[in-house]
Short mmCIF file of C-alpha atoms and ligand atoms in Angstrom, two decimals:
data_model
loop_
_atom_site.label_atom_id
_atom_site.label_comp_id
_atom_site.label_asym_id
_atom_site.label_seq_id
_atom_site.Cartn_x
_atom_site.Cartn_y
_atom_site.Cartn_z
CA UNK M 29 0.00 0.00 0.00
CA UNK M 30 1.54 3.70 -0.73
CA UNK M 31 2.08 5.41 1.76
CA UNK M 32 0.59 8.77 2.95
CA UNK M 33 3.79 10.72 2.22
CA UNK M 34 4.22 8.80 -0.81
CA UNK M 35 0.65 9.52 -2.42
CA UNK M 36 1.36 12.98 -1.58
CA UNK M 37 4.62 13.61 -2.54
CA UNK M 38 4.65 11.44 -5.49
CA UNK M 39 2.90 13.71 -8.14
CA UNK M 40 5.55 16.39 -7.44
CA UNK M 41 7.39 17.25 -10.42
CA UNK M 42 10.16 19.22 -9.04
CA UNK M 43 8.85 22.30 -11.99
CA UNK M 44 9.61 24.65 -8.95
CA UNK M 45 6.55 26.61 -9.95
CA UNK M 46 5.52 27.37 -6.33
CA UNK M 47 9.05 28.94 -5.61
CA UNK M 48 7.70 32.55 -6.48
CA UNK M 49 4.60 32.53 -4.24
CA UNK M 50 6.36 31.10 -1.28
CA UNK M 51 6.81 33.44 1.54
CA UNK M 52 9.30 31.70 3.07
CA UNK M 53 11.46 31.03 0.22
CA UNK M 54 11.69 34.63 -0.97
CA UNK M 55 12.60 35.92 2.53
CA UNK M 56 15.14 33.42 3.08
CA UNK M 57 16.01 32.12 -0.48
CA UNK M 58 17.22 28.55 0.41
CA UNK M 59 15.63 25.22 -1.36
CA UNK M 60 15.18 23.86 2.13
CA UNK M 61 12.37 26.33 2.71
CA UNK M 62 10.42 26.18 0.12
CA UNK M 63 7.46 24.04 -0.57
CA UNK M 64 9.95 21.83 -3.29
CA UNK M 65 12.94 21.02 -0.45
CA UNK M 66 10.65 20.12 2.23
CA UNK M 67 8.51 17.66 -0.15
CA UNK M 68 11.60 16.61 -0.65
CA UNK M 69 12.56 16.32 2.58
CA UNK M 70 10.15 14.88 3.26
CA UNK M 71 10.15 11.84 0.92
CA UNK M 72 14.04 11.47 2.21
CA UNK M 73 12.89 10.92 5.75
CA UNK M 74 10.07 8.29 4.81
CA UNK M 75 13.10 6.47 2.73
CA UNK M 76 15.30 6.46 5.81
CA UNK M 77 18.15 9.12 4.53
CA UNK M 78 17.33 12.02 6.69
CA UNK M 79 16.35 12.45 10.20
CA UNK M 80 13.80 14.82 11.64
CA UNK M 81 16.46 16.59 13.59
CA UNK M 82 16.42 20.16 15.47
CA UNK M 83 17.89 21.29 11.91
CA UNK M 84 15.56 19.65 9.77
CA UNK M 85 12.60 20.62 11.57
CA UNK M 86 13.66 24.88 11.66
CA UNK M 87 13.20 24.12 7.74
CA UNK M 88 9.31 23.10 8.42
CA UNK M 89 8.99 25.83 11.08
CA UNK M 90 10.03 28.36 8.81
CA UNK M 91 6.86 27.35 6.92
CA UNK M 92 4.25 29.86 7.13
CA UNK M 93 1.24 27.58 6.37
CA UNK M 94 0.59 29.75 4.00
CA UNK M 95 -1.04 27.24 1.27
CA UNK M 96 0.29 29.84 -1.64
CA UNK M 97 2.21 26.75 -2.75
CA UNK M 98 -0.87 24.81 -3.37
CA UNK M 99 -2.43 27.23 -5.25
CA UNK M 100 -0.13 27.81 -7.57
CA UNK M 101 0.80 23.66 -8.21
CA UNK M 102 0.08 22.94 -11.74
CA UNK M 103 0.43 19.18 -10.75
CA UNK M 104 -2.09 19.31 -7.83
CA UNK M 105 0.80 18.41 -4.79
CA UNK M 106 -1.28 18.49 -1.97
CA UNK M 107 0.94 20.24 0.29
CA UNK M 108 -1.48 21.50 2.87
CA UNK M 109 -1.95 18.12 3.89
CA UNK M 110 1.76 17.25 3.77
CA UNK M 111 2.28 19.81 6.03
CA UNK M 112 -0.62 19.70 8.48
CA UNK M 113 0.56 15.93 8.95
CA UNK M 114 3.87 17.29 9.87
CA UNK M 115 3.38 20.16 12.37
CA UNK M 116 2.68 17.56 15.18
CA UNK M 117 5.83 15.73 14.95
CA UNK M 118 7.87 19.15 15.25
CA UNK M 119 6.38 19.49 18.37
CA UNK M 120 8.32 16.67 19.96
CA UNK M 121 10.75 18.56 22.58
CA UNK M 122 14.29 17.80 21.12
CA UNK M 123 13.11 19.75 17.89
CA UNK M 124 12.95 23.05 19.82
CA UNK M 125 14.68 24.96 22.30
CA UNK M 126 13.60 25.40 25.63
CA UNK M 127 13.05 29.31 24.99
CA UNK M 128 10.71 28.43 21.87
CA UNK M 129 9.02 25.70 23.50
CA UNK M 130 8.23 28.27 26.45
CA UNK M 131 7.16 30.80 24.05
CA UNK M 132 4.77 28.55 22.51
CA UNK M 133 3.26 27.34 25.49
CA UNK M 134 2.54 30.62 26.98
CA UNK M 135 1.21 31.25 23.60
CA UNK M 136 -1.13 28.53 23.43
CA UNK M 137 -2.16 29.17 27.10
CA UNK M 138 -2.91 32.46 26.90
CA UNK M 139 -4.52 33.57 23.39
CA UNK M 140 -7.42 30.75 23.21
CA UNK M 141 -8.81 32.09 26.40
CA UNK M 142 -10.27 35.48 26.00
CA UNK M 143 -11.02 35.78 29.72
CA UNK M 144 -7.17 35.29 30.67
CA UNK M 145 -6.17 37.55 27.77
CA UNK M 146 -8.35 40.30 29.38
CA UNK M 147 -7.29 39.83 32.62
CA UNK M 148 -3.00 39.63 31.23
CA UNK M 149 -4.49 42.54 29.17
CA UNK M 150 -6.59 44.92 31.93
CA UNK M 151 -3.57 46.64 33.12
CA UNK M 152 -1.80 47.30 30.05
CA UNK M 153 -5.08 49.15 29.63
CA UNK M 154 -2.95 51.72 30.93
CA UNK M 155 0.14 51.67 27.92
CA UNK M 156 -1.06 50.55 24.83
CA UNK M 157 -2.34 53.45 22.48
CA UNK M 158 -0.86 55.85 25.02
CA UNK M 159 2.12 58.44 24.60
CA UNK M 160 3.84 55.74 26.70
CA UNK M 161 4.15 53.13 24.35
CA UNK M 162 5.66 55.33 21.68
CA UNK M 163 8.07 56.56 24.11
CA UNK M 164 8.94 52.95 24.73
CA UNK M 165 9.19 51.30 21.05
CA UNK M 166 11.05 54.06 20.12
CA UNK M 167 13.45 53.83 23.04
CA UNK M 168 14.49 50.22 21.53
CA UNK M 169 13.91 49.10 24.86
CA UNK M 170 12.07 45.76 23.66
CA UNK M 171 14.62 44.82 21.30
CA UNK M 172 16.99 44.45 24.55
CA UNK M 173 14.46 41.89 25.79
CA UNK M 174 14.42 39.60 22.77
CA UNK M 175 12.95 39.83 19.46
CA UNK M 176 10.15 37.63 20.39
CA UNK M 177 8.81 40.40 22.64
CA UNK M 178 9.54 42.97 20.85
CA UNK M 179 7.09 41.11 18.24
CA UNK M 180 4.08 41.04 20.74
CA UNK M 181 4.53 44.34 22.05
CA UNK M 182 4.54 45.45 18.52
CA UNK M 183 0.85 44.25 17.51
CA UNK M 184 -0.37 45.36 20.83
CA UNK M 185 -3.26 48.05 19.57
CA UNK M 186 -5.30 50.48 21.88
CA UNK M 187 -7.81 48.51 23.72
CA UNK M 188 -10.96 49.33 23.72
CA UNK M 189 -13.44 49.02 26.71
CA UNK M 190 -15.39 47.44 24.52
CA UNK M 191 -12.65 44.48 24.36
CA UNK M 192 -13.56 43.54 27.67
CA UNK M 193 -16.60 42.22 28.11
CA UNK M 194 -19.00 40.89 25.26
CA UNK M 195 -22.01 43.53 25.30
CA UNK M 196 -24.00 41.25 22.10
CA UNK M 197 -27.68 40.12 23.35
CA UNK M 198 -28.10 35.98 22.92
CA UNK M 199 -30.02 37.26 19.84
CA UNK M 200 -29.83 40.23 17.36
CA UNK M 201 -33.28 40.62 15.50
CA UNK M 202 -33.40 41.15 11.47
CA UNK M 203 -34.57 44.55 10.63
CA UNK M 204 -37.39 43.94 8.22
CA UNK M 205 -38.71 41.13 6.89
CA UNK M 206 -36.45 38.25 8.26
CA UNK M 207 -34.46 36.61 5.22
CA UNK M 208 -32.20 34.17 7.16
CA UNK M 209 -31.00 32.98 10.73
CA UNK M 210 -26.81 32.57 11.63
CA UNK M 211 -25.16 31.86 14.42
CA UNK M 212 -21.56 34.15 14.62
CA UNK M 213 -18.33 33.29 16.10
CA UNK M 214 -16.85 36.21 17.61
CA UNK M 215 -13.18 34.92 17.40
CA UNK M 216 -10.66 35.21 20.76
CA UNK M 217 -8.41 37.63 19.40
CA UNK M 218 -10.58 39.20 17.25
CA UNK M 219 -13.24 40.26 19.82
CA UNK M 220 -10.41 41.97 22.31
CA UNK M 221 -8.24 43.29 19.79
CA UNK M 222 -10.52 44.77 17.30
CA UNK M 223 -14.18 44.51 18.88
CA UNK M 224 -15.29 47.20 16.27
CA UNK M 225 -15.12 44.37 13.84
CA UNK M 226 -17.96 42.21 15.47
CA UNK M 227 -20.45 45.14 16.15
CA UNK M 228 -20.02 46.09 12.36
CA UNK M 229 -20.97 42.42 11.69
CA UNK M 230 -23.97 42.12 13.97
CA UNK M 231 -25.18 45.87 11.84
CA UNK M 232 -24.59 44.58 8.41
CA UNK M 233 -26.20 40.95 9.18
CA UNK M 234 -29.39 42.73 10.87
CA UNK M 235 -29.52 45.18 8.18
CA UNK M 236 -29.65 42.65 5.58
CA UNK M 237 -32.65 40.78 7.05
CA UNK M 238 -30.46 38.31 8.73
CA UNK M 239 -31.52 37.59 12.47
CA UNK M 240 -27.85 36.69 14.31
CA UNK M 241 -27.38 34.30 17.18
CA UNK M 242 -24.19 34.91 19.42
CA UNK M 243 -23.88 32.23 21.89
CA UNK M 244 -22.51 34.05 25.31
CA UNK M 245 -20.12 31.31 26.16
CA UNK M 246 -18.36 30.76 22.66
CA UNK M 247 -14.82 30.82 23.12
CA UNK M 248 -11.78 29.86 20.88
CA UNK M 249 -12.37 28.16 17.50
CA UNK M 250 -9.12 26.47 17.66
CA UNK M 251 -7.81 27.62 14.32
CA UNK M 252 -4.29 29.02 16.22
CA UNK M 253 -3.42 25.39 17.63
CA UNK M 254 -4.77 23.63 14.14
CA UNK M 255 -2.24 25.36 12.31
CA UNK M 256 0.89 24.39 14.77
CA UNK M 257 0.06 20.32 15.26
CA UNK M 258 -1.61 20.90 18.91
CA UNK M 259 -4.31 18.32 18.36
CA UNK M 260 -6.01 17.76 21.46
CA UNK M 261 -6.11 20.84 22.34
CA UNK M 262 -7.73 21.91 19.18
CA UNK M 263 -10.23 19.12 19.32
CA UNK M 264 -10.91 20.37 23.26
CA UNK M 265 -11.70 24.05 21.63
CA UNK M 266 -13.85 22.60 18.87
CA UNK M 267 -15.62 21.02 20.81
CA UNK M 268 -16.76 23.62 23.38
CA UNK M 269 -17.51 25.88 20.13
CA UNK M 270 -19.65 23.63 19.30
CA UNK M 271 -21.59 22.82 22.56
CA UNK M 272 -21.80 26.77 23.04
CA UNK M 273 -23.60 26.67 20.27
CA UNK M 274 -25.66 22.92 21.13
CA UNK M 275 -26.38 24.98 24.73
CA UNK M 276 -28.87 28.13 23.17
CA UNK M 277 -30.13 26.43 19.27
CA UNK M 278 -32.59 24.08 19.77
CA UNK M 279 -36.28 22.60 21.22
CA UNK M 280 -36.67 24.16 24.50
CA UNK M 281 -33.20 26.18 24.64
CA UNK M 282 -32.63 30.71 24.80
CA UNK M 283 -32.45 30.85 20.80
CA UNK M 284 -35.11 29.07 19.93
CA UNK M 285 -35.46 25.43 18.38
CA UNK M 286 -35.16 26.84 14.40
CA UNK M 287 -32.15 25.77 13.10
CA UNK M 288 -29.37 28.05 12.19
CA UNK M 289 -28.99 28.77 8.34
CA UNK M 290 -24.84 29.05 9.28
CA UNK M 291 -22.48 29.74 11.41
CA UNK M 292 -20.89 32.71 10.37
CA UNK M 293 -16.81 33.82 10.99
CA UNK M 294 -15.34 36.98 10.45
CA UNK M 295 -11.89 36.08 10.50
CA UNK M 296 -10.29 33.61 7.51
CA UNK M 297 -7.48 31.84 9.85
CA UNK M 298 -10.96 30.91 11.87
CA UNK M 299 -13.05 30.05 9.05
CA UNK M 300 -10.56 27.80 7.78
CA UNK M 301 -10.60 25.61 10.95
CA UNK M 302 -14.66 25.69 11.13
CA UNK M 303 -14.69 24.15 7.86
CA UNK M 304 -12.30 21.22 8.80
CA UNK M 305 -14.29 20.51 12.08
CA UNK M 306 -15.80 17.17 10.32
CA UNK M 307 -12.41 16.11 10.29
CA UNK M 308 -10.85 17.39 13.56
CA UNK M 309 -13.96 16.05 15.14
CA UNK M 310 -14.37 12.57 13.97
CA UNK M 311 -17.87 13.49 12.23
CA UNK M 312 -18.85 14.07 16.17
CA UNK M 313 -20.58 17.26 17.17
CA UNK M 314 -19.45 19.19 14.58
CA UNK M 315 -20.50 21.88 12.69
CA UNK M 316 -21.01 21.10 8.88
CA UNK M 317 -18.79 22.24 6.31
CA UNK M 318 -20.39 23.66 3.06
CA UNK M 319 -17.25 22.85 0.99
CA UNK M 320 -17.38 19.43 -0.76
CA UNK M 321 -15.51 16.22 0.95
CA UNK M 322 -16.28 18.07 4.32
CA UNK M 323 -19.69 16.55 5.28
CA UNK M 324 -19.75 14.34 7.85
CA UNK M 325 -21.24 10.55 7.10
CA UNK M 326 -24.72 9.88 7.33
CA UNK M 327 -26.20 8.58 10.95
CA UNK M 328 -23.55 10.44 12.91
CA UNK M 329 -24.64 11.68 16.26
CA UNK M 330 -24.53 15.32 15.68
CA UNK M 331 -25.68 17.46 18.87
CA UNK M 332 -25.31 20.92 16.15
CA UNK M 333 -25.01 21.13 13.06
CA UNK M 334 -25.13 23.98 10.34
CA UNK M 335 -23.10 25.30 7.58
CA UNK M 336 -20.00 27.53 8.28
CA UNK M 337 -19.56 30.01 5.97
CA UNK M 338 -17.05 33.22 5.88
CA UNK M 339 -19.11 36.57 6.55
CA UNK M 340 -18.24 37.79 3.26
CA UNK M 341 -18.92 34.26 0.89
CA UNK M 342 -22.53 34.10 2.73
CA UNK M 343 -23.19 38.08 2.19
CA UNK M 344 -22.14 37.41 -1.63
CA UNK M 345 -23.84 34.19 -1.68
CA UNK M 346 -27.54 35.34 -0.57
CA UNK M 347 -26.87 38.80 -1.95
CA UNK M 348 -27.23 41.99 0.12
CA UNK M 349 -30.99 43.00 0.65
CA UNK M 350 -32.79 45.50 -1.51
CA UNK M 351 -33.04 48.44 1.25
CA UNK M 352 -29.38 47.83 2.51
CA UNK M 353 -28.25 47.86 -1.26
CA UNK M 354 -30.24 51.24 -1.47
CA UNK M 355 -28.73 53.08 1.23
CA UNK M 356 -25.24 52.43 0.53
CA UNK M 357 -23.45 56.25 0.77
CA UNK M 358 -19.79 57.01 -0.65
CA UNK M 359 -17.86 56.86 2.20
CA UNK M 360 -15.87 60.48 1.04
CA UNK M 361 -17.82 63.02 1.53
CA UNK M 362 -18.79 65.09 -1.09
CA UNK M 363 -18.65 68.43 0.87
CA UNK M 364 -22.22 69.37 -1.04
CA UNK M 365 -21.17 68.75 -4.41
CA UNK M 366 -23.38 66.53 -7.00
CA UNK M 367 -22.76 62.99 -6.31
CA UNK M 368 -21.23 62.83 -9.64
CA UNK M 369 -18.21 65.50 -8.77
CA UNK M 370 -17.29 63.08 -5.42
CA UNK M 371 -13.95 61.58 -6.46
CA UNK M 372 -13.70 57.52 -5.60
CA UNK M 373 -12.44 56.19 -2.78
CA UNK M 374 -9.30 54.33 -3.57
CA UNK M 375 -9.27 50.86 -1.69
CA UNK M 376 -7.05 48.23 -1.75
CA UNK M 377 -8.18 44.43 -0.49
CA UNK M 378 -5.41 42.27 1.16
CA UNK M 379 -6.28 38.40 0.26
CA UNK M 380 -5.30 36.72 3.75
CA UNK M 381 -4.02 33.08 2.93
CA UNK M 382 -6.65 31.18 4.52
CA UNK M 383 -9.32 33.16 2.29
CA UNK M 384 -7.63 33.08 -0.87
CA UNK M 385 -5.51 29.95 -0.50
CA UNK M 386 -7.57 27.91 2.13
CA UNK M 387 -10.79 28.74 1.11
CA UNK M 388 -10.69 29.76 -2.29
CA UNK M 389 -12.44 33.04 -1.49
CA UNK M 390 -11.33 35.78 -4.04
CA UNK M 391 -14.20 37.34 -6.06
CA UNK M 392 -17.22 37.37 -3.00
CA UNK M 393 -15.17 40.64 -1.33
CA UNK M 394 -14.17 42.22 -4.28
CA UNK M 395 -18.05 41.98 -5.23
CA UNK M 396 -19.61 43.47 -1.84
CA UNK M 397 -17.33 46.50 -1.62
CA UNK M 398 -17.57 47.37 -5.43
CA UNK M 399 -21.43 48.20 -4.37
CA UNK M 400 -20.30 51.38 -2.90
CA UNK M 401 -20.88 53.92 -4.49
CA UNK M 402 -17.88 56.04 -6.03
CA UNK M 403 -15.27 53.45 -4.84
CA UNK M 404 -12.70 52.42 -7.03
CA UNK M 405 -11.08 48.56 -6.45
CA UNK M 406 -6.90 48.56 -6.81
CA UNK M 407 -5.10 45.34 -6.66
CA UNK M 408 -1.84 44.95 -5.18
CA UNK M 409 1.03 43.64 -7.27
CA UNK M 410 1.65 40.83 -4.93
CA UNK M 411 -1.63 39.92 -3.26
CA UNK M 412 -1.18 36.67 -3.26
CA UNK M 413 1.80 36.70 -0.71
CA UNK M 414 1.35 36.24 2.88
CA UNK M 415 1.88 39.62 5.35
CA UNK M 416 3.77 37.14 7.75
CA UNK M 417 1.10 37.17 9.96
CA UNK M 418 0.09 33.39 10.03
CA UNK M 419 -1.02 32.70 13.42
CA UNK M 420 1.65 33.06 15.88
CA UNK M 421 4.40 33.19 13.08
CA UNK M 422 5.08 36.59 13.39
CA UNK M 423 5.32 36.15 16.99
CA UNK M 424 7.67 32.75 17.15
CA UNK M 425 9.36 33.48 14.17
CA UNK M 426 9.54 37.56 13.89
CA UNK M 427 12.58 38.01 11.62
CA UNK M 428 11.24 36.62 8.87
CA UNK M 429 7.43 38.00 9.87
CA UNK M 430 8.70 41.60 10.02
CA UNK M 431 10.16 40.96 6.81
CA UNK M 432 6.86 40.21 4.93
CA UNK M 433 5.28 42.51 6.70
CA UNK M 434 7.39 45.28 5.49
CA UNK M 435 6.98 43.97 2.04
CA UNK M 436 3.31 43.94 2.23
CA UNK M 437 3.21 47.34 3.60
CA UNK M 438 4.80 49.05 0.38
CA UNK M 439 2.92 46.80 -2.00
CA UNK M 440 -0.25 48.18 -0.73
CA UNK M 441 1.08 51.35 -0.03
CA UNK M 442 2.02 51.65 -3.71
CA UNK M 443 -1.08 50.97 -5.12
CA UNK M 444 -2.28 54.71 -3.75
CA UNK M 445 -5.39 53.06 -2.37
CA UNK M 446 -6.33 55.22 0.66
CA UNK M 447 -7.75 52.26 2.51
CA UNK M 448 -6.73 48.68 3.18
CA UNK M 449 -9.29 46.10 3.58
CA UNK M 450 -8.44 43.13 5.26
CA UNK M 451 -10.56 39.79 6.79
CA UNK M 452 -8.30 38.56 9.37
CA UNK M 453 -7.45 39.81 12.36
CA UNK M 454 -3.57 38.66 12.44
CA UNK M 455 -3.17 40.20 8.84
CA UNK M 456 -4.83 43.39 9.86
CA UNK M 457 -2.70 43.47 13.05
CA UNK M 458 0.17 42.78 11.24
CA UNK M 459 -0.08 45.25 8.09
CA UNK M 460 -0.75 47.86 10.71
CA UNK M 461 2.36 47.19 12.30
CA UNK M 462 4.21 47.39 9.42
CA UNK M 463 2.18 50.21 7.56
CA UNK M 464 2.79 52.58 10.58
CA UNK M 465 6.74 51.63 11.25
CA UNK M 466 7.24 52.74 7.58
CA UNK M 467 5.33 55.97 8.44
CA UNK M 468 1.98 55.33 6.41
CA UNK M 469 -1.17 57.09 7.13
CA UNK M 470 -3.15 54.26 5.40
CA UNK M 471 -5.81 52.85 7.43
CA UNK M 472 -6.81 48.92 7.34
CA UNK M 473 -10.83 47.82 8.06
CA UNK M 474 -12.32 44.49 8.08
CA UNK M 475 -14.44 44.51 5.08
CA UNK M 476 -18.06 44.62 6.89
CA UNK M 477 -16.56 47.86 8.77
CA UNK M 478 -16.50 49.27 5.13
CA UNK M 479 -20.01 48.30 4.56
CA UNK M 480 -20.91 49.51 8.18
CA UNK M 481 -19.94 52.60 7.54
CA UNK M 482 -20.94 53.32 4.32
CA UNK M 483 -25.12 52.27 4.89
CA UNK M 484 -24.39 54.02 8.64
CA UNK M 485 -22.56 57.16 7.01
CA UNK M 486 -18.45 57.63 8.77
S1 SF4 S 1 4.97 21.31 -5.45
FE1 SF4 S 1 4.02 21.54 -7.48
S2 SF4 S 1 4.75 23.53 -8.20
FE2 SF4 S 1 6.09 22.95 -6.51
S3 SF4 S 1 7.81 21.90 -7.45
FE3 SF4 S 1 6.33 20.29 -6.93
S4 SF4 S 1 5.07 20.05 -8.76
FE4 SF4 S 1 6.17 21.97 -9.01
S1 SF4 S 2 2.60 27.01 2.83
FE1 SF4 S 2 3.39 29.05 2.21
S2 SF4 S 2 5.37 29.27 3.30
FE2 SF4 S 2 4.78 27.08 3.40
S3 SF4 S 2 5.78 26.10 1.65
FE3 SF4 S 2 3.73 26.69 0.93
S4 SF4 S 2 3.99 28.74 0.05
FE4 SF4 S 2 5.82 28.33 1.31
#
């Protein structure tokens, strides 16, 4: 029988056609880190003539998980399996210093858990978004302390009362005639470090006829411990998701017995996860994929179920409502000049990996925001290349993060847009980072904040 390596491995043709779109490999330039030497790698372990030593194993964690690779195969290598079957044996301890392995523990401790990141986070209440923290990245302070935390500190935003505490009712009514029911998932880092996103949500979704169901005890989806190899703890999140959900949707329960039309997720790194819970989850209380070879066999017990969509593929799916459509405003104002003398708004859309490349979302954005009026769609030279973002990558590996995210700065700086759109919360986090270090005045909004604000007026 061939072997899973083998069946996966196998069809590469060594073409090197993925080289170009791999964010590793044009940072650090070696064969070793890109999606060709680790296949090959790889297939030399399985054979016997390489061991999975601290060495080899820096060449997989230099892998951003980025799935550019896959996209761009023209032989179909499945290398977002290849490497999803590989992040749990880097986790064995001799692969990793003690320092990294600390890191990533406090990591996967601390950001899964939104009620222990607001309490870690309450007093720096106090620093970030103050004169204070300026004072102190500019002091070069950090970088004394280790590039590692010179990496958090640098994606710590302002922080918004609103980050701590979840202020959504159980359930947000449709305005109007009621079109469709969804459940949301407000995300863990999401929700404290850019809450505006989720209230923007909940308006367009209620706007559009859609009635929205937030369970109050939803936590982490698991998407930041799928994409580094920590299993069990990933099934462990999934599954509370899931019975958050199972505890308000149904006969007798807060929400009501009508079952949800999807489960909604605002943020692509989550949405990716969602849509393998069939998979993480054994076909056992998960929530259904919509995407083909997802659906879990027929007689499982299933406590919930419902489609998972992204925010942004179910808005362009059902299509935005008639009224919502017709109050759409530019969002420059036309300082009382004829709607036809505003000038368009010049906006640029970042493609985060697990949209474009994980979920093969690329046309359902574009569509939404092109209903604004008098905006004008640019495309960045390079948007297929990841920010560096990637989870915790920019956090456990920040050299080559910082590099990215300087090189996705200036591409979308240079396309003139005057907003950056973005549907992840680690890319937005991350291009902000990187947009203001290189001294750019370019904001970056989650899609539905851009929709928010253009049928709420700015
Ligand atoms: S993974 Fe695909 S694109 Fe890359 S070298 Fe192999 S066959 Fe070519
Ligand atoms: S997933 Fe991204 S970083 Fe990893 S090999 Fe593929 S293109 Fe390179």
């Amino acid at each position: 029988m061939t072997s899973f390596v083998a069946t996966n491995t196998d069809p590469c043709v060594h073409c090197g056609f993925c080289l170009p779109t791999c964010a590793s490999y044009r940072v650090l330039g070696t064969e070793m880190d890109s999606p060709r030497g680790r296949i090959h790698a790889l297939k030399a372990i399985e054979a016997g003539e390489l061991v999975l030593d601290a060495t080899v194993a820096s060449h997989f964690d230099s892998c951003l998980g980025c799935l550019a690779c896959v996209t761009a195969c023209p032989s179909g290598v499945r290398y977002d399996l290849l490497i999803e079957a590989t992040r749990p044996k880097l986790n064995a301890p001799e692969l990793r210093s003690s320092g990294q392995q600390a890191l990533r523990k406090l990591l996967f401790a601390l950001l899964p858990y939104p009620g222990r990141l607001r309490a870690l986070l309450t007093p720096l209440r106090l620093y970030a978004g103050t004169p204070l923290q300026n004072l102190v990245r500019r002091s070069g302070l950090l970088r004394l302390m280790g590039p590692q935390l010179e990496a958090i500190e640098g994606l710590l935003p302002p922080l918004a009362p609103e980050a701590f505490a979840d202020r959504f009712p159980l359930v947000v009514p449709a305005q109007g005639p009621r079109r469709y029911r969804v459940g949301l998932v407000l995300g863990c880092v999401q929700r404290l470090f850019d809450p505006a996103v989720n209230r923007a949500a909940v308006a367009v979704l209620s706007a559009n006829g859609i009635e929205v169901v937030i369970p109050p005890a939803q936590g982490c989806c698991g998407a930041m411990t799928h994409h580094q190899g920590e299993l069990e703890q990933t099934q462990t999140l999934a599954q509370q998701l899931v019975a958050s959900f199972a505890a308000v949707v149904g006969p007798g329960k807060a929400a009501g017995a009508e079952p949800l039309d999807a489960v909604l997720v605002g943020a692509s790194g989550c949405g990716h996860t969602l849509k393998h819970y069939p998979e993480i989850l054994g076909g056992e209380g998960a929530l259904e994929s919509n995407g083909p070879g997802h659906r879990p066999g027929p007689g499982s017990e299933q406590p919930f179920q419902a489609p998972v969509a992204d925010i942004q593929e179910f808005l362009a799916q059902v299509g935005l409502s008639e009224a919502f459509r017709a109050a759409l405003q530019p969002l420059r104002h036309g300082d009382g000049e004829p709607a036809s003398a505003i000038r368009p708004l010049r906006l640029v859309y970042h493609d985060a990996c697990h949209m474009l490349h994980g979920q093969g979302i690329h046309d359902q954005p574009r569509d939404l925001l092109g209903q604004i009026p008098h905006m004008q769609l640019l495309e960045a030279v390079e948007a297929g290349i990841c920010c560096g973002s990637a989870g915790i990558y920019n956090l456990v590996e920040p050299e080559v993060a910082s590099e990215l995210g300087r090189i996705k700065a200036d591409d979308l700086a240079a396309t003139g847009a005057e907003l950056a759109v973005s549907a992840n919360i680690g890319c937005s986090l991350q291009i902000r980072k990187h947009l203001g270090e290189t001294g750019r005045d370019l904001p970056v909004l989650h899609p539905v904040q851009v929709l928010e604000q253009s049928f709420n007026g700015p």
